[in-house]
Coordinates of C-alpha atoms in Angstrom, one line a residue:
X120 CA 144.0 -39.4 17.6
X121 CA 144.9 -41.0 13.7
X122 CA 148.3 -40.5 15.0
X123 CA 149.0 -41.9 18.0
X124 CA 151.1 -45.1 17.8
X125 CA 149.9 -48.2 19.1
X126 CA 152.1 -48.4 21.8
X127 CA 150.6 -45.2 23.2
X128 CA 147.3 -46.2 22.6
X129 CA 147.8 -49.5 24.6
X130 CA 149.3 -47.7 27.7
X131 CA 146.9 -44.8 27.5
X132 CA 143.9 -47.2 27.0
X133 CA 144.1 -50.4 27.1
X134 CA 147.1 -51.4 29.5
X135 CA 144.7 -50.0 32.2
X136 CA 142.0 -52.5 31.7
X137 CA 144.2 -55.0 31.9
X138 CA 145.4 -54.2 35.4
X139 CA 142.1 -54.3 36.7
X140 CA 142.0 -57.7 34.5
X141 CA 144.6 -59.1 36.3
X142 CA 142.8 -58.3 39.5
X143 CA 139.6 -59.3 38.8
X144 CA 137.8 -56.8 37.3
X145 CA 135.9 -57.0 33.6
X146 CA 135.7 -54.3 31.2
X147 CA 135.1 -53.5 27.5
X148 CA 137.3 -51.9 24.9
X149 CA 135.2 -49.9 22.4
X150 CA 136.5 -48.9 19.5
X151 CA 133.4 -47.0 17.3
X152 CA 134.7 -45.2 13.3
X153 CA 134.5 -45.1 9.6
X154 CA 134.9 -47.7 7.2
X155 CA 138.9 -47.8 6.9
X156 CA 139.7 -45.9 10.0
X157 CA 141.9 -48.2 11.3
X158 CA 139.8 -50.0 14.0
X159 CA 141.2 -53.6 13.1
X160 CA 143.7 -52.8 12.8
X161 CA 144.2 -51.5 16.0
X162 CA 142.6 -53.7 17.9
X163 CA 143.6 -56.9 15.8
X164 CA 145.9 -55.5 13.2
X165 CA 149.5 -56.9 13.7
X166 CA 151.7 -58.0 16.9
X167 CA 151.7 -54.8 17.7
X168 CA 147.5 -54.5 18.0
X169 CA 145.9 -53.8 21.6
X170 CA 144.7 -58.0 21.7
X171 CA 147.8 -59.5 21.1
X172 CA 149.3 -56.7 23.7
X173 CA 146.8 -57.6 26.3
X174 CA 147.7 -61.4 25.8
X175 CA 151.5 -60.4 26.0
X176 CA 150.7 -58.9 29.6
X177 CA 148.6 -61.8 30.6
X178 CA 150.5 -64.8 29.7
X179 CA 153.7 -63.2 31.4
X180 CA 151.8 -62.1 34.6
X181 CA 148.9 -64.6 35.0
X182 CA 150.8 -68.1 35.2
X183 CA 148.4 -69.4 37.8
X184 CA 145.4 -69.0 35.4
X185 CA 144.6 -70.0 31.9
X186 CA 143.9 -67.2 29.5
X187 CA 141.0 -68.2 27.1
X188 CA 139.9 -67.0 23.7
X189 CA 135.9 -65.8 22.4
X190 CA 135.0 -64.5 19.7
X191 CA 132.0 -62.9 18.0
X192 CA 129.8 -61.3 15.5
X193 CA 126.6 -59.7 16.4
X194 CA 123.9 -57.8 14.2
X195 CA 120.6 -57.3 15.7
X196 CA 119.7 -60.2 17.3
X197 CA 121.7 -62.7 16.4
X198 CA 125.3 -63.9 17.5
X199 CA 127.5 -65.8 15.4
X200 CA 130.4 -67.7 17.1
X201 CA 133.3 -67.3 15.4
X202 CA 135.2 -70.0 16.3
X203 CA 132.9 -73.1 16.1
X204 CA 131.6 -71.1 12.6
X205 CA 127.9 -71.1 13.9
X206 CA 125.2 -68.9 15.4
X207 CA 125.3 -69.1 18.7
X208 CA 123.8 -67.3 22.2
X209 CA 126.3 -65.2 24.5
X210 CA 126.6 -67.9 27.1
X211 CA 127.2 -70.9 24.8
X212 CA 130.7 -69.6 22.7
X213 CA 133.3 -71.6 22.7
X214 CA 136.5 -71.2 24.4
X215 CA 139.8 -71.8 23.4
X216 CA 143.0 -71.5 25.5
X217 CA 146.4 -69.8 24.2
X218 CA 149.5 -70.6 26.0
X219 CA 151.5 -68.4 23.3
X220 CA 151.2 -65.2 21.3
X221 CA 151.6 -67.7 18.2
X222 CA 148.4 -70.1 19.4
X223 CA 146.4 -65.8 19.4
X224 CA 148.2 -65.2 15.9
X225 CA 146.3 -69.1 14.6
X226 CA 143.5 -68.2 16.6
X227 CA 142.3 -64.9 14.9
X228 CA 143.7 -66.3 11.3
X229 CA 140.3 -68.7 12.1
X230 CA 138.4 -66.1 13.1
X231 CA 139.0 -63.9 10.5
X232 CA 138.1 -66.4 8.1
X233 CA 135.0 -67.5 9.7
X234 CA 134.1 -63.7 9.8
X235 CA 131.2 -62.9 7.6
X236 CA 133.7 -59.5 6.3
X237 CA 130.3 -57.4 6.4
X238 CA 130.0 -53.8 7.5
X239 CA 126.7 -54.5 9.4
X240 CA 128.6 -56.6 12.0
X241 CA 130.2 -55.9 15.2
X242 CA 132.9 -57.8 16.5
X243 CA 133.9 -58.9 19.7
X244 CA 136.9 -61.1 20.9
X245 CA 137.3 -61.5 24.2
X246 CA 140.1 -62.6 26.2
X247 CA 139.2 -64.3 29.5
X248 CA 141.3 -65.3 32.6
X249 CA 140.2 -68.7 34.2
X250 CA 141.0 -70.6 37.5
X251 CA 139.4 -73.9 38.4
X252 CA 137.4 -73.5 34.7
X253 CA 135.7 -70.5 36.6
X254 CA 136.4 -67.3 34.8
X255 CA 138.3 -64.9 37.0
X256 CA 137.9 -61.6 34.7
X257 CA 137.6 -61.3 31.3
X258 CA 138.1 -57.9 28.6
X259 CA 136.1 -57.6 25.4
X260 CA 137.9 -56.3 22.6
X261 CA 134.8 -54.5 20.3
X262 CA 134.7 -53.3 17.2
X263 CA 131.9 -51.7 16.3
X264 CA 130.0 -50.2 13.0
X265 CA 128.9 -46.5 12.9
X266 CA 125.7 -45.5 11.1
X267 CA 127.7 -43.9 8.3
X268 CA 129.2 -48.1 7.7
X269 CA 125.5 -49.0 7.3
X270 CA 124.8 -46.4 5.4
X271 CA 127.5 -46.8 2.6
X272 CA 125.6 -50.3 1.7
X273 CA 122.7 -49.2 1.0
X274 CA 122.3 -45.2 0.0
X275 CA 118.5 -45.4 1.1
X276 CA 117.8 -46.9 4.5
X277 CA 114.4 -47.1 5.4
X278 CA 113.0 -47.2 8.6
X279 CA 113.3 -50.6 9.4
X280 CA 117.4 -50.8 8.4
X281 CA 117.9 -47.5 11.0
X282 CA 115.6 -49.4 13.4
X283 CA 117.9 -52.6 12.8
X284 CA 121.0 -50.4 13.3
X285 CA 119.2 -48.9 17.1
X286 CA 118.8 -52.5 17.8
X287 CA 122.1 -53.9 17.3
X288 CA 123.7 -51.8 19.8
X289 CA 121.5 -52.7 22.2
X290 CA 122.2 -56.3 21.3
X291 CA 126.2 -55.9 21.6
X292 CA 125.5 -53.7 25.2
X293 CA 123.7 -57.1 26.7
X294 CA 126.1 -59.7 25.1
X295 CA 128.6 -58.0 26.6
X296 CA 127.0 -57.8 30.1
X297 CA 126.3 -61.4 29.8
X298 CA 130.1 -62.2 28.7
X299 CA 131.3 -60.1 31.8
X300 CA 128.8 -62.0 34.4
X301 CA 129.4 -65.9 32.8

């Protein structure tokens, strides 16, 4: 709910995924609301955000792997790699490792400022473990827009714009399958 803290959230929600990280197992964190609801901030807010928590658990528990860094912006069909600042296809982002919560802090400074800051985009940073540059398991951290988001830029969709919105769901649904199977 609006007031759970963030440590609750990470060990009711998130802290699970990344378990079944650690063993091998992908997954997605959704996290779907209004404009101003909170939904960077909790998943990229501060050092207290569900990311930088993940990374915390990883870096002290996964020594034998390397933890890597994507992230994303999708709208309809196309993806825009937020690190290299250029559009992109699922399996082509780039990758960067963090050995430290301060390389993730850098990391999503960049990010944010390659970010386009539009309410039609959803976002996804994902934090992958790799062994022998073969990723082991990886979690998507997803924020995405809600109708009413769209809505507030423009106070008459037409068709096509609710059409647009229809199709950029099923645009982050299969870039996130093909981030979980690369």
């Amino acid at each position: 709910g609006s007031s759970a803290s963030q440590e609750h959230t990470f060990k009711a929600v998130c802290l699970p995924l990344v378990n079944q990280m650690m063993s091998g197992t992908s997954s997605c964190l959704f996290v779907l609301g209004t404009q101003n609801s909170g939904r960077s901030y909790t998943l990229f807010g501060t050092d207290e955000a569900l990311i930088y928590k993940a990374a915390e658990v990883l870096l002290e528990n996964c020594y034998d792997k390397e933890l890597r860094v994507s992230a994303s912006e999708v709208y309809i069909d196309t993806v825009v790699d937020l690190i290299a600042d250029e559009e992109a296809s699922p399996l082509s982002l780039l990758e960067t490792p963090i050995m430290s919560l301060l390389d993730l802090e850098f990391l999503l400074e960049e990010i944010e400022k390659n970010s386009a800051c539009s309410s039609k985009f959803h976002k996804i940073i994902s934090l992958k473990l790799c062994k022998d540059t073969q990723t082991f398991s990886s979690i998507a951290f997803a924020k995405l827009i809600s109708f009413e988001n769209v809505s507030s830029c423009s106070s008459d969709l037409n068709y096509e714009e609710k059409r647009n919105f229809a199709r950029t769901f099923n645009a982050v649904s299969e870039f996130v399958l093909q981030q979980s199977n690369s």
